[in-house]
Coordinates of C-alpha atoms in Angstrom, one line a residue:
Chain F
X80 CA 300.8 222.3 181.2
X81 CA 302.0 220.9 184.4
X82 CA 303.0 217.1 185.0
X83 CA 299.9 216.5 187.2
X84 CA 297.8 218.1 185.0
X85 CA 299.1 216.7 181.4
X86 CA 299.2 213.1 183.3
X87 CA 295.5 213.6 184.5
X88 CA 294.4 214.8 180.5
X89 CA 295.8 212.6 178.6
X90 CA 294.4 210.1 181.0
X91 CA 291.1 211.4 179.7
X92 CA 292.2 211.8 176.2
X93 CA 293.1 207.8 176.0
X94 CA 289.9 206.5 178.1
X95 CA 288.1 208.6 175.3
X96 CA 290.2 206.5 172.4
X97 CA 289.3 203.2 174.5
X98 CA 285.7 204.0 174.6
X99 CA 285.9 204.9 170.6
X100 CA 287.9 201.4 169.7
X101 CA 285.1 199.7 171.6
X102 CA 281.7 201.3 171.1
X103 CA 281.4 198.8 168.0
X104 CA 281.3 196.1 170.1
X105 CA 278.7 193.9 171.3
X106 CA 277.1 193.7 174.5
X107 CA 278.4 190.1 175.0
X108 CA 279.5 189.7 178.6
X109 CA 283.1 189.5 177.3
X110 CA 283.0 192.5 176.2
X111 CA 281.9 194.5 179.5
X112 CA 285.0 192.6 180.8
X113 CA 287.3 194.2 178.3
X114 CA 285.8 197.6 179.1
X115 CA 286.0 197.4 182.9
X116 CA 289.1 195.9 182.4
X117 CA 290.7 198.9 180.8
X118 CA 289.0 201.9 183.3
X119 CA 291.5 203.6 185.4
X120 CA 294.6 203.4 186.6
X121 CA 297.5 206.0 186.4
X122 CA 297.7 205.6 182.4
X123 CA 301.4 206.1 182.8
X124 CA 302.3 203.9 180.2
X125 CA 299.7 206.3 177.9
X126 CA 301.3 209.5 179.2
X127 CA 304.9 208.0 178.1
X128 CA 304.0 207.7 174.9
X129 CA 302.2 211.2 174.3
X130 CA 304.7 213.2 176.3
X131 CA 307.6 211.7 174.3
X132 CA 305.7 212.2 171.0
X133 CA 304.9 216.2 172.9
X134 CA 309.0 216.3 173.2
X135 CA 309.5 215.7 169.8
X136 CA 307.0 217.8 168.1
X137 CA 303.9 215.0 167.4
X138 CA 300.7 216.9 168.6
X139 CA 299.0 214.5 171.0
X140 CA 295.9 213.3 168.7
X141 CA 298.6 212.0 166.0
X142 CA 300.1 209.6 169.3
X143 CA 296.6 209.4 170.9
X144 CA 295.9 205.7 169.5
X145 CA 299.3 203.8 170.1
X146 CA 298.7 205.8 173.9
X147 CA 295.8 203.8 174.3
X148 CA 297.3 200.5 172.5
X149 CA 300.1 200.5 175.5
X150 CA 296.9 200.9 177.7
X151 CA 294.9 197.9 176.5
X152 CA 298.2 195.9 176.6
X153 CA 298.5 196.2 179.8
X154 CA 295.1 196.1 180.9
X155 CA 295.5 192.3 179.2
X156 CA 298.4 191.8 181.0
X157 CA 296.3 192.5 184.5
X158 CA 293.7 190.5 183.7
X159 CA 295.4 187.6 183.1
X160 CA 298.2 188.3 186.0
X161 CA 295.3 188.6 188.6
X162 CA 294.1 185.0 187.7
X163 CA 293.8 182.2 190.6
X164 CA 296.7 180.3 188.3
X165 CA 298.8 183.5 188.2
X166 CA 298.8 185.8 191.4
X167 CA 295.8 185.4 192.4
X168 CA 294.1 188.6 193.0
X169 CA 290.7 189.4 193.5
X170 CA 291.6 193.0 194.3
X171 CA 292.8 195.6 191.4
X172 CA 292.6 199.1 191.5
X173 CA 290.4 199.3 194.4
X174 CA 287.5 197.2 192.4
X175 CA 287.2 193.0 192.2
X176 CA 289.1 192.2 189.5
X177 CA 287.7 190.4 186.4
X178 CA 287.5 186.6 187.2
X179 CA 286.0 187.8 190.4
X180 CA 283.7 190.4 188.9
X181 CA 282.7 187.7 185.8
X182 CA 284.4 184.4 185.6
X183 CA 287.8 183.0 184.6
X184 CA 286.7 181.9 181.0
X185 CA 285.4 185.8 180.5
X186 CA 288.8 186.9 181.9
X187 CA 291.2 184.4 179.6
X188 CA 288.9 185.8 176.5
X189 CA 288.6 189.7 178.0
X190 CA 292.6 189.7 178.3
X191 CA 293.1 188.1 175.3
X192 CA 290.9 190.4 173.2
X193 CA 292.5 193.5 174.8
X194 CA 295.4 192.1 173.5
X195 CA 294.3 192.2 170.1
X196 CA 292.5 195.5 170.4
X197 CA 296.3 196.3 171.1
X198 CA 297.6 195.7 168.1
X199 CA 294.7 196.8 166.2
X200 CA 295.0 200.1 167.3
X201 CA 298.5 200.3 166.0
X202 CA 296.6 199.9 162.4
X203 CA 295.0 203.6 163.2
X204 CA 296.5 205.9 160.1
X205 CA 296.7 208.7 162.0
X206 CA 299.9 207.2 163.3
X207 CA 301.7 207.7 160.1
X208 CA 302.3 206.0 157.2
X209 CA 302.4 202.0 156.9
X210 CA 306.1 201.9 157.6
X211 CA 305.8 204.0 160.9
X212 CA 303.0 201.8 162.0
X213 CA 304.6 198.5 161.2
X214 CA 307.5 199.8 163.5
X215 CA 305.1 200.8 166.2
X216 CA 303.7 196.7 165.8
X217 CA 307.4 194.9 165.9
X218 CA 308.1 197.5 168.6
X219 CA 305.0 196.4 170.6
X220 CA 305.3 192.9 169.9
X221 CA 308.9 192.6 171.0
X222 CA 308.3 194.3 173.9
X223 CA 304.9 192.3 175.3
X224 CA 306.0 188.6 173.5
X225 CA 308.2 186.0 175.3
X226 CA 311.3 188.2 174.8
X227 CA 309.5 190.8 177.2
X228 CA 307.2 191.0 179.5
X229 CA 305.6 187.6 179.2
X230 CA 309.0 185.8 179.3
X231 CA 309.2 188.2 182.6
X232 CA 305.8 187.1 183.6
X233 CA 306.8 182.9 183.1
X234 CA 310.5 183.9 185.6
X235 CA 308.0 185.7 188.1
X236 CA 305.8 182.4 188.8
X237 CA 309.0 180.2 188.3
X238 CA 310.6 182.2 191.1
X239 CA 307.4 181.2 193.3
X240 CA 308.1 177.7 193.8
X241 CA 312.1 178.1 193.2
X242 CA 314.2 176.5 196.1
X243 CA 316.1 179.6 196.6
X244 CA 314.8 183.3 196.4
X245 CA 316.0 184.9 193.5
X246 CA 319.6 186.9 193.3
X247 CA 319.5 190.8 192.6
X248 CA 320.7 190.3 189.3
X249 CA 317.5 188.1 188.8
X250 CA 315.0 189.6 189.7
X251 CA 316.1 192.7 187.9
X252 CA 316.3 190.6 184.3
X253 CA 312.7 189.4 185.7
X254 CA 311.2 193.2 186.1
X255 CA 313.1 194.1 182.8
X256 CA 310.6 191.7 180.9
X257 CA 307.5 192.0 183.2
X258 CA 307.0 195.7 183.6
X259 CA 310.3 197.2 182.1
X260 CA 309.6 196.2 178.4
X261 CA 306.2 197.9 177.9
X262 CA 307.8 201.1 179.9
X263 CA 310.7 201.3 177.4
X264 CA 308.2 201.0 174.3
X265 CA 305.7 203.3 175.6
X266 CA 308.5 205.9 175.5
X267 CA 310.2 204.6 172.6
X268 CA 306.8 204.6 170.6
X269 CA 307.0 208.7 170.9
X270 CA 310.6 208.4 169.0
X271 CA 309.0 206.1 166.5
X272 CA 306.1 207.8 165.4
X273 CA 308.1 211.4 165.5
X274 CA 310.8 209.4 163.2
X275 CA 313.3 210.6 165.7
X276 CA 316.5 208.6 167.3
X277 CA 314.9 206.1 169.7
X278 CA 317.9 205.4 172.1
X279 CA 317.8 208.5 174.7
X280 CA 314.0 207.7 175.2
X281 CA 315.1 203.9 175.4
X282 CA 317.6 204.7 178.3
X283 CA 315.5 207.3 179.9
X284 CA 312.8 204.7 180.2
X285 CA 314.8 201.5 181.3
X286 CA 316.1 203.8 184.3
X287 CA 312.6 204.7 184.9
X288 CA 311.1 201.2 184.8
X289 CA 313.4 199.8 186.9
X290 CA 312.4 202.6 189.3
X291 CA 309.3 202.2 189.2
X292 CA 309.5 198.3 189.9
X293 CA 311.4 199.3 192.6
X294 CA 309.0 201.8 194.0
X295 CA 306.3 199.4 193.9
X296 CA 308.3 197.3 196.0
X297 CA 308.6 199.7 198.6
X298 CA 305.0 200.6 198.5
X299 CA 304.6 196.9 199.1
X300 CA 306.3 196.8 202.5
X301 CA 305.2 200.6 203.2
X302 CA 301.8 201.4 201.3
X303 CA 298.8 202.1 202.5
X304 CA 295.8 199.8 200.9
X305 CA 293.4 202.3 200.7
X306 CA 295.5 204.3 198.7
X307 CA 297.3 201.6 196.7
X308 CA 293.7 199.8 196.0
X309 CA 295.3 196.1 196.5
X310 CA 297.1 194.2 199.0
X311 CA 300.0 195.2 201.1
X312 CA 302.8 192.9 202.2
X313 CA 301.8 190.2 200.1
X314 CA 305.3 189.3 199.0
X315 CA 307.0 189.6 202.2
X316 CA 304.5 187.0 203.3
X317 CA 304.9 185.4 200.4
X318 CA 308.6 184.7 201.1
X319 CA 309.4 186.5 197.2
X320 CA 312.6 188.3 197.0
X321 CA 311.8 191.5 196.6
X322 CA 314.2 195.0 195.6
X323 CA 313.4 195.5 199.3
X324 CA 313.9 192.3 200.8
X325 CA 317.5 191.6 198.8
X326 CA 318.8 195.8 199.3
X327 CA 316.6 197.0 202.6
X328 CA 314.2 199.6 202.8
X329 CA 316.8 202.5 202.6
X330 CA 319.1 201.3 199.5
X331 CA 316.2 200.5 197.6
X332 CA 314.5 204.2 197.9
X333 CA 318.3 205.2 197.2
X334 CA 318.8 203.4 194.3
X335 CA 315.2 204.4 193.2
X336 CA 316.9 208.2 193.4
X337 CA 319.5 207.2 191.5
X338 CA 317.6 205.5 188.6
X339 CA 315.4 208.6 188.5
X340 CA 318.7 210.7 188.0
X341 CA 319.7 208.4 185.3
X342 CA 316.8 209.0 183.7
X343 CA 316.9 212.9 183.6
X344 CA 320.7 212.6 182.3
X345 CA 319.8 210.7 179.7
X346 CA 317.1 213.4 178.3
X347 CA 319.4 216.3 179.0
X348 CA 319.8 216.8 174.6
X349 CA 316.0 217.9 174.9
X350 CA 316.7 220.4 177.4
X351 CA 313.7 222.1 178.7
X352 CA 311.3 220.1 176.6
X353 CA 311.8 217.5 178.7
X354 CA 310.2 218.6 181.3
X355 CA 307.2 216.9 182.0
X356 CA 309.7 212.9 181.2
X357 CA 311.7 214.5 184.1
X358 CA 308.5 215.9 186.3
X359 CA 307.5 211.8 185.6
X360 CA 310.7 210.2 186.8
X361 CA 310.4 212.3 189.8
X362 CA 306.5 211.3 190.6
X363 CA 307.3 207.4 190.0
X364 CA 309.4 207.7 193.5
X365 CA 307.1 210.0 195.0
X366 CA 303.8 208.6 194.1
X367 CA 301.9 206.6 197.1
X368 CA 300.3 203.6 194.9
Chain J
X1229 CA 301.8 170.2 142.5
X1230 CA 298.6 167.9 143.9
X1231 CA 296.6 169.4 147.0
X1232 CA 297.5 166.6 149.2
X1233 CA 301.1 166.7 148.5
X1234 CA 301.2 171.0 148.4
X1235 CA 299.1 170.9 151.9
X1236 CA 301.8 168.2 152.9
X1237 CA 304.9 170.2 151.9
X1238 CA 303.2 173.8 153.2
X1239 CA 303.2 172.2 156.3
X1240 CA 307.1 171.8 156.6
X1241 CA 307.4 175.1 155.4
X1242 CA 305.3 176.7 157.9
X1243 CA 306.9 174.6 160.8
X1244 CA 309.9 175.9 159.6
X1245 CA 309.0 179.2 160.0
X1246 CA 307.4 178.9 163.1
X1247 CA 310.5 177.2 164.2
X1248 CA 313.0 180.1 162.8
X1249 CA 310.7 182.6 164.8
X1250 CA 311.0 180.8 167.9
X1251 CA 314.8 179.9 167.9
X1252 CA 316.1 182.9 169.3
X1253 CA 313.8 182.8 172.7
X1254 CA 314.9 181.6 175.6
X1255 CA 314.6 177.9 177.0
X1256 CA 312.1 178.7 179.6
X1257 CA 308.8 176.5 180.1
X1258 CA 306.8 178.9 179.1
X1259 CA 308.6 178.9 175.6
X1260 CA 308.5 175.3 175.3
X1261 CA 305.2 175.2 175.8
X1262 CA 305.0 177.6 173.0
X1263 CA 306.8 175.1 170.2
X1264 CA 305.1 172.1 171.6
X1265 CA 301.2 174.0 171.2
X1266 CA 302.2 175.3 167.6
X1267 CA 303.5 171.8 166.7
X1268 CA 301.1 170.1 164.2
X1269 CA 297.6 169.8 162.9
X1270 CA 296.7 170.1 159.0
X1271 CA 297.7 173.7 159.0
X1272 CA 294.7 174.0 156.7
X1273 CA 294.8 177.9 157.0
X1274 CA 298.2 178.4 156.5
X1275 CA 297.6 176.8 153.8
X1276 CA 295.0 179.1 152.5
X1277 CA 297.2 181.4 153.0
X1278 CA 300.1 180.6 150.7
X1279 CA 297.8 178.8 148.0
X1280 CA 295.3 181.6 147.6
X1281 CA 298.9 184.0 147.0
X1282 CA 300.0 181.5 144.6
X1283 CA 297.1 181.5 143.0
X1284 CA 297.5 185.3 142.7
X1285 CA 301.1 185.2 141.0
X1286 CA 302.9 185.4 145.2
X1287 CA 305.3 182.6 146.2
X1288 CA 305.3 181.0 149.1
X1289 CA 308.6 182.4 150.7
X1290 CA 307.0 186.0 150.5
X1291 CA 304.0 184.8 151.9
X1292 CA 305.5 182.8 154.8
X1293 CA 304.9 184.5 157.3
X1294 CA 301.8 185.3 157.0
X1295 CA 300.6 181.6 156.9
X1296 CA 302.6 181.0 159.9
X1297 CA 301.2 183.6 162.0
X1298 CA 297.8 182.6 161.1
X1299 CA 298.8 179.1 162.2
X1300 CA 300.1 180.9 165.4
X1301 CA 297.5 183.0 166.3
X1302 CA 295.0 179.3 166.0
X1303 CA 297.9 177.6 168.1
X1304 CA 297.1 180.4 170.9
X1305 CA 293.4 180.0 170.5
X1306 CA 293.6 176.0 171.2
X1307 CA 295.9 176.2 174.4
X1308 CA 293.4 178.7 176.1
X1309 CA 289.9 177.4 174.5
X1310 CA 291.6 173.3 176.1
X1311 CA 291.8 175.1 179.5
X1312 CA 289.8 173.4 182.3
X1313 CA 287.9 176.7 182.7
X1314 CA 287.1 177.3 179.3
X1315 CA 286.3 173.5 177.2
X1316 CA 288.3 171.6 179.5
X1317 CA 289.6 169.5 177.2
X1318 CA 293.0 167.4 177.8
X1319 CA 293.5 166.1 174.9
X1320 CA 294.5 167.9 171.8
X1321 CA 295.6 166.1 168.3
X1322 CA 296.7 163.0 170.0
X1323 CA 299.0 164.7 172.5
X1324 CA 298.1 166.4 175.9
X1325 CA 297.1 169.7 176.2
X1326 CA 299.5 172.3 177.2
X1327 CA 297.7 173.1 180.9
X1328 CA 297.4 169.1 181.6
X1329 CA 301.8 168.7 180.0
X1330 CA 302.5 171.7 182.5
X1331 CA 300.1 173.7 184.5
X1332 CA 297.1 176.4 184.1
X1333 CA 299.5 179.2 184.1
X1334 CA 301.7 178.4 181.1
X1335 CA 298.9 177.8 179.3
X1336 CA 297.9 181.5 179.7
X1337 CA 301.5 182.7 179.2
X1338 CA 302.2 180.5 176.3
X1339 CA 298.9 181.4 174.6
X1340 CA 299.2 185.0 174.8
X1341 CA 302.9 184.9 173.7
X1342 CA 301.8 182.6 170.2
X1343 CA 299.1 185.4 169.8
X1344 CA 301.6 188.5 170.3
X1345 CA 304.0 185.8 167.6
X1346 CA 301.2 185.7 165.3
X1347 CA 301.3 189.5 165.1
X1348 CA 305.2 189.7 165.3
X1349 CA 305.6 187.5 161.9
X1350 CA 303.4 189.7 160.3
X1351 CA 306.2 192.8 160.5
X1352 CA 308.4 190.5 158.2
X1353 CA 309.2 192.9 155.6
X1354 CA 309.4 190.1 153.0
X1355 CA 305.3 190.2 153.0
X1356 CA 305.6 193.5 151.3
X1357 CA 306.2 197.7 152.5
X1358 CA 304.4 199.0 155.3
X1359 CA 301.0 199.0 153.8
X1360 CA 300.9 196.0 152.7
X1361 CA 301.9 194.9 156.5
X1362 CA 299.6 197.0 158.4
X1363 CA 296.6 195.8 156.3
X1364 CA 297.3 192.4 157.0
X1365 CA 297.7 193.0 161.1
X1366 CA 294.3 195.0 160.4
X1367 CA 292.8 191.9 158.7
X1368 CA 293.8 189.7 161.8
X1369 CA 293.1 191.7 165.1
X1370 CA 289.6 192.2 163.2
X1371 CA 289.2 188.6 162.5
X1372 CA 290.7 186.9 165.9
X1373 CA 288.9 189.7 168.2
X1374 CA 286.4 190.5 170.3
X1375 CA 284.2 190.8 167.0
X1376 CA 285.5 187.4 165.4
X1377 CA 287.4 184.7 167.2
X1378 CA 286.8 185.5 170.6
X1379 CA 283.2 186.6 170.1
X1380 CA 282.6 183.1 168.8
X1381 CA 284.4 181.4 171.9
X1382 CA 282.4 183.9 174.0
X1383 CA 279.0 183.0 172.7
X1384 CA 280.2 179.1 172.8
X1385 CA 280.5 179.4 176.5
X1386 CA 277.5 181.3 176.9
X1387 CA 275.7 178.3 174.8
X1388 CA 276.9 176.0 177.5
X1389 CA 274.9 177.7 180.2
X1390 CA 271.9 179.4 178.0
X1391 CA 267.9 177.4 178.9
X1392 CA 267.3 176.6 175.6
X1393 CA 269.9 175.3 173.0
X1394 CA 271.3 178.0 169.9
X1395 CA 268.7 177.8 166.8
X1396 CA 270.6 177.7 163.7
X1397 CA 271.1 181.3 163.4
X1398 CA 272.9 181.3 166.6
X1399 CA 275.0 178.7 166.0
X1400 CA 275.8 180.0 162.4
X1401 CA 276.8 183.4 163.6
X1402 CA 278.9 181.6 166.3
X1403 CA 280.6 179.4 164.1
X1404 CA 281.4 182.5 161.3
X1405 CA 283.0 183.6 165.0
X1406 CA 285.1 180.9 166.7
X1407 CA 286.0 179.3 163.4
X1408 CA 284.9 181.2 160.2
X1409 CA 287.1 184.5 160.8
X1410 CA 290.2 183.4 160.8
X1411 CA 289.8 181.0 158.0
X1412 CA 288.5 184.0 155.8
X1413 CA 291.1 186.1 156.9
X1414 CA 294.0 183.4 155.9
X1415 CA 292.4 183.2 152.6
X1416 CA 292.1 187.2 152.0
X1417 CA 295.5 187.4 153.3
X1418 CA 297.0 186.0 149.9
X1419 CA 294.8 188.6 148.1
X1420 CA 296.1 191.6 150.8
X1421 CA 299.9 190.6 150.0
X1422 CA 299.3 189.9 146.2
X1423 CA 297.3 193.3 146.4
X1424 CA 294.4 192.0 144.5
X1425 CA 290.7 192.0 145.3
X1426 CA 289.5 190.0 148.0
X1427 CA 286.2 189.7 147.1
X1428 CA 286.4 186.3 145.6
X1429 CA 288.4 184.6 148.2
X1430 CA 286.4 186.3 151.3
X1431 CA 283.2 184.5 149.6
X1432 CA 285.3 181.6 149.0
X1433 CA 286.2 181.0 152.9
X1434 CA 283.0 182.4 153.8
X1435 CA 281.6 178.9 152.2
X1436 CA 284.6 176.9 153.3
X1437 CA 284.3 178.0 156.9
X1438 CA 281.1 177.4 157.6
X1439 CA 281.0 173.7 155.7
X1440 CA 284.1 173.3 158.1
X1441 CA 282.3 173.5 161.3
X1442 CA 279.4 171.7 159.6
X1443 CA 281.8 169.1 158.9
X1444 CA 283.4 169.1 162.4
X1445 CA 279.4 168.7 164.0
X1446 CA 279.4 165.4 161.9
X1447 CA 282.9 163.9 162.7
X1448 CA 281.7 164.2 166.6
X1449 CA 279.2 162.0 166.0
X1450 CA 280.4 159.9 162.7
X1451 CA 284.5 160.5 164.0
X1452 CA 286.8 157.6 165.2
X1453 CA 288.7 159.1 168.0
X1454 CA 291.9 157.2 167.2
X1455 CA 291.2 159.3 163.9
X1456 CA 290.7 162.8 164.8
X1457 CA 292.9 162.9 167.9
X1458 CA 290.2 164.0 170.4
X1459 CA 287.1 162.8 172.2
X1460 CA 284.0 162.0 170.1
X1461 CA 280.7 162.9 171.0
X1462 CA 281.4 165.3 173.5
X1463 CA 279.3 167.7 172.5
X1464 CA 275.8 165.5 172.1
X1465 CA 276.6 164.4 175.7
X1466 CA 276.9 167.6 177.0
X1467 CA 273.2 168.2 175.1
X1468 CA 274.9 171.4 173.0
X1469 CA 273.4 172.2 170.0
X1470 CA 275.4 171.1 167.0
X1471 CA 274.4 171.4 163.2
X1472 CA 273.9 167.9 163.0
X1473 CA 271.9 168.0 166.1
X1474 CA 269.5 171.1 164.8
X1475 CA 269.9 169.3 160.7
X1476 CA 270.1 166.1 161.3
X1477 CA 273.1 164.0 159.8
X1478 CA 271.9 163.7 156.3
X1479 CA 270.9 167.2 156.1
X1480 CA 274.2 168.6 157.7
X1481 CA 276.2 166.4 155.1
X1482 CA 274.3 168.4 152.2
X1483 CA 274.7 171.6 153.6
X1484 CA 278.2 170.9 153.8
X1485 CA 278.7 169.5 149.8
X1486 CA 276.1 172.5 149.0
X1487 CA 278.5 174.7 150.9
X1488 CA 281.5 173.5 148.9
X1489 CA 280.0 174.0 146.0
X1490 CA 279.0 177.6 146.4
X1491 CA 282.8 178.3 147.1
X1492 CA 283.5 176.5 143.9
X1493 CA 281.4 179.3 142.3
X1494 CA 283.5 181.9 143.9
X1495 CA 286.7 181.0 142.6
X1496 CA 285.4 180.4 139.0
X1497 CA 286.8 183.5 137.8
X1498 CA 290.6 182.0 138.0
X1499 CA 290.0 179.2 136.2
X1500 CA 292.5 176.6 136.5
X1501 CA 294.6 178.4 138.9
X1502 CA 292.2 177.8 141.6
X1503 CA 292.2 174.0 141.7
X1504 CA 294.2 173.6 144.4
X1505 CA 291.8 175.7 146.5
X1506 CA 289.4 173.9 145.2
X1507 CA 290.4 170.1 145.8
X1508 CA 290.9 171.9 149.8
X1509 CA 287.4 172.9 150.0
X1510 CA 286.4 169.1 148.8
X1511 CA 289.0 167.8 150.9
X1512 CA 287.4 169.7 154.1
X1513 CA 283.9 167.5 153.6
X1514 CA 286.0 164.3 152.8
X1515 CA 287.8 164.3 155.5
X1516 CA 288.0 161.6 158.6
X1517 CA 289.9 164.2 161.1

């Protein structure tokens, strides 16, 4: 199956998972958050870990459940990112976000149940065995905590009221932890459940993260809203360093290429099974939101 | 060893825990925040925790980290239910509360860092192989999610805004929520890691939980703020309904002993080996904080 088309399936495939882990659930308010919450979105991080488990011989109902674990991780994370005390959005995906939509007690409680329902669905035993899913839970957990993309999140609003914009080197450690963590574990989790060597995954994916930060920075400065579904220019006007503001417009889409080559290098052992990681680095710098 | 000197040196222990966990991260606010929220309290279900392995033949360095990640994942729970949007409270166990010390955001960051903790501490191989593991991050996501902890704070804050005040039904099924879950999962966790039936100690904490809250509805009103470290008769001024407000004083106080004594009863298989657990659920309706 093509990228476009494996990307838009398994999409389905892990809404379907979502939906399952919360049918059980009340009706309470909290939990319509948590629902709407998790709709949409690329499901990238989903896709990352399926196609990896794919590469390695896992058949994607065996991944299906850590897919949507990554999912409702980061859904959390959004939700509690798009907060008046965090960024500030009203605006995600094209749809008010969830302190808009409900309230900001329903989105501090929506977020932090996703979070759970996370790691909950690492518990699923179609996984593997308890070993394999305890390494899916420390993997998760490392990468989401405040080693990763929390401790990313915490340098993000520190940079906001910093006296000086933040150095290159900076704000690539920040985009490490905020979006580069759960990136290098969705693809690592492929590896883990497939009880294969992690560490051409891991590089693939750090390459691809970083990309994909980068991308988003361009799309800030160059993206259409419609298409993006939030704001455009928000941190140009926000005076935050940006990959675009510290390189320029040109050596940050060239160092996005280069990323995305680094990234197909470091899958090259798979050869053609690879295919679809490869068809993904490519889209991350081609993609229009 | 006494209950009052085992709950006093299982406090140390777990501190030390939590302190070993958090070592390693960086020095950033949001990790500060972190030690400073999970910094005392009675660390009553830690606690239940490590006496209810001990009781089972465990000792209390394999069953560490368990007790600190329930004390973790209640840490979390505090920091976001003091938030101004949530119970608005600035004042937590004599000390003030992590949003009013820094500001709205940390307190997001820092309690969704203490939950993903909570679940980190529970890969600790020392608590056992993988099963073992995976049951007990089963156990907790079910008990601190949207269909126990954060259910309960849900239907709090929905109680704050409902026409007519919770009956006793309400309020029971929101207390076995926002307080009861986690304190049965902490003692079933002893039974997960010692791999015995956790029949008897879910029916125990059931019991204990519930005469808990009971107990916490008569401190508000009975309570000597310099005592319990928080505000006194908050919830009678804000016209919520409370057990002792729906029971009465008298009556709450012997629902409470009635409650002990039913978890008393549950415990009676073990004998002697249960009188630790025992003197904590007398301790729990004797107690002034």
């Amino acid at each position: 199956m093509s990228f476009p088309a494996q990307l838009a399936a398994d999409a389905v495939a892990i809404q379907a998972r979502l939906d399952a882990a919360m049918a059980e659930l009340s009706g309470q308010p909290v939990v319509d958050a948590m629902r709407y919450a998790a709709q949409g979105g690329k499901r990238l991080r989903g896709f990352l870990v399926l196609e990896s488990a794919r590469m390695l011989g896992v058949a994607s109902p065996t991944a299906i459940s850590a897919a949507a674990a990554v999912e409702a991780l980061h859904a959390y994370s959004l939700v509690h990112d798009d907060m008046p005390c965090m960024d500030d959005d009203a605006l995600r995906r094209g749809l008010p976000t969830v302190h808009v939509k409900w309230d900001e007690a329903t989105a501090v409680l929506a977020g932090d149940a996703l979070q759970t329902l996370a790691f909950e669905l690492l518990t699923d035993p179609a996984l593997g065995n308890g070993e394999t899913r305890i390494g899916l839970v420390a993997g998760l957990a490392k990468a989401s905590g405040a080693e990763g993309m929390v401790l990313g999140q915490a340098l993000d609003i520190a940079a906001e009221t910093a006296a000086q914009p933040l150095t290159l080197d900076e704000i690539t450690a920040l985009q490490a932890g905020k979006t580069g963590a759960l990136i290098r574990f969705s693809a690592e989790a492929g590896a883990i459940i497939a009880g294969a060597d992690p560490a051409p995954l891991r590089a693939y994916a750090t390459a691809l993260g970083l990309a994909f930060q980068i991308w988003d920075d361009v799309l800030d400065v160059t993206g259409d809203p419609a298409l993006t579904g939030k704001a455009v220019g928000k941190d140009a006007a926000a005076g935050k360093a940006t990959f675009v503001s510290l390189l320029g417009l040109d050596a940050a889409r060239s160092r996005a290429k280069s990323l995305v080559e680094q990234a197909e290098t470091a899958l090259s052992p798979y050869g053609a099974a690879a295919e679809n990681l490869i068809e993904c680095a490519r889209f991350v710098i081609a993609r229009e939101s």
